[in-house]
Amino acid sequence: MSRPKEITKKLKGSDPELSAYIIELEKENLRLQKQVAKLQVQIVTKDNEIKALKQTQPKLNVFVQNFSSSEKDKE
């Protein structure tokens, strides 16, 4: 991400210490943006894996029957 020309002009004329600080912030921002992009890719990948597993998962039918033989259950 590039900064606007007006800001670049002001930055060149500003205090060198301030300029260096801003450059470091921009580097950190770029690093964090790359990290966010990688995490977003991982999220999409995991979501796709989950969808694929759900599609291939065998369907399980469970039938429950009561086999109790007590007299109370018959009433």
Tab-separated table of C-alpha atoms in Angstrom:
chain	number	residue	atom	x	y	z
A	1	MET	CA	0.000	0.000	0.000
A	2	SER	CA	1.545	3.274	-1.047
A	3	ARG	CA	0.990	6.517	0.743
A	4	PRO	CA	-0.442	9.616	-0.953
A	5	LYS	CA	2.025	12.026	-2.598
A	6	GLU	CA	1.052	14.883	-0.278
A	7	ILE	CA	2.000	12.841	2.763
A	8	THR	CA	5.256	11.706	1.145
A	9	LYS	CA	6.244	15.338	0.524
A	10	LYS	CA	5.485	16.307	4.123
A	11	LEU	CA	7.332	13.262	5.413
A	12	LYS	CA	10.499	14.155	3.478
A	13	GLY	CA	10.478	17.605	5.048
A	14	SER	CA	9.773	16.394	8.570
A	15	ASP	CA	12.028	15.392	11.438
A	16	PRO	CA	14.222	12.376	10.480
A	17	GLU	CA	13.326	10.581	13.702
A	18	LEU	CA	9.634	10.986	12.952
A	19	SER	CA	10.161	9.808	9.368
A	20	ALA	CA	11.965	6.690	10.569
A	21	TYR	CA	9.173	5.976	13.043
A	22	ILE	CA	6.517	6.276	10.338
A	23	ILE	CA	8.486	3.980	8.022
A	24	GLU	CA	8.718	1.365	10.789
A	25	LEU	CA	4.970	1.633	11.394
A	26	GLU	CA	4.335	1.112	7.689
A	27	LYS	CA	6.581	-1.981	7.704
A	28	GLU	CA	4.740	-3.383	10.725
A	29	ASN	CA	1.396	-2.651	9.080
A	30	LEU	CA	2.463	-4.502	5.927
A	31	ARG	CA	3.675	-7.479	7.964
A	32	LEU	CA	0.366	-7.635	9.832
A	33	GLN	CA	-1.638	-7.372	6.603
A	34	LYS	CA	0.306	-10.326	5.179
A	35	GLN	CA	-0.338	-12.310	8.358
A	36	VAL	CA	-4.067	-11.540	8.186
A	37	ALA	CA	-4.152	-12.662	4.543
A	38	LYS	CA	-2.468	-15.971	5.448
A	39	LEU	CA	-4.953	-16.538	8.275
A	40	GLN	CA	-7.876	-15.819	5.965
A	41	VAL	CA	-6.540	-18.410	3.514
A	42	GLN	CA	-6.292	-20.919	6.361
A	43	ILE	CA	-9.893	-20.212	7.378
A	44	VAL	CA	-11.170	-20.814	3.843
A	45	THR	CA	-9.078	-23.987	3.563
A	46	LYS	CA	-10.391	-25.363	6.856
A	47	ASP	CA	-13.977	-24.469	5.920
A	48	ASN	CA	-13.562	-26.353	2.635
A	49	GLU	CA	-12.108	-29.353	4.471
A	50	ILE	CA	-15.076	-29.371	6.859
A	51	LYS	CA	-17.546	-29.221	3.949
A	52	ALA	CA	-15.769	-32.095	2.190
A	53	LEU	CA	-15.794	-34.205	5.351
A	54	LYS	CA	-19.491	-33.545	5.921
A	55	GLN	CA	-20.279	-34.579	2.342
A	56	THR	CA	-18.340	-37.843	2.621
A	57	GLN	CA	-19.579	-38.639	6.122
A	58	PRO	CA	-21.835	-41.694	6.110
A	59	LYS	CA	-25.366	-41.037	7.250
A	60	LEU	CA	-26.106	-42.702	10.569
A	61	ASN	CA	-29.664	-43.696	11.469
A	62	VAL	CA	-30.353	-44.541	15.094
A	63	PHE	CA	-33.554	-46.272	16.160
A	64	VAL	CA	-34.360	-46.406	19.858
A	65	GLN	CA	-36.731	-49.020	21.222
A	66	ASN	CA	-37.852	-49.531	24.761
A	67	PHE	CA	-37.358	-53.166	25.811
A	68	SER	CA	-38.478	-52.700	29.379
A	69	SER	CA	-40.756	-55.439	30.716
A	70	SER	CA	-41.958	-53.884	33.946
A	71	GLU	CA	-45.705	-53.593	34.608
A	72	LYS	CA	-45.553	-49.796	34.999
A	73	ASP	CA	-44.300	-49.374	31.442
A	74	LYS	CA	-47.226	-51.390	30.047
A	75	GLU	CA	-49.812	-49.065	31.601
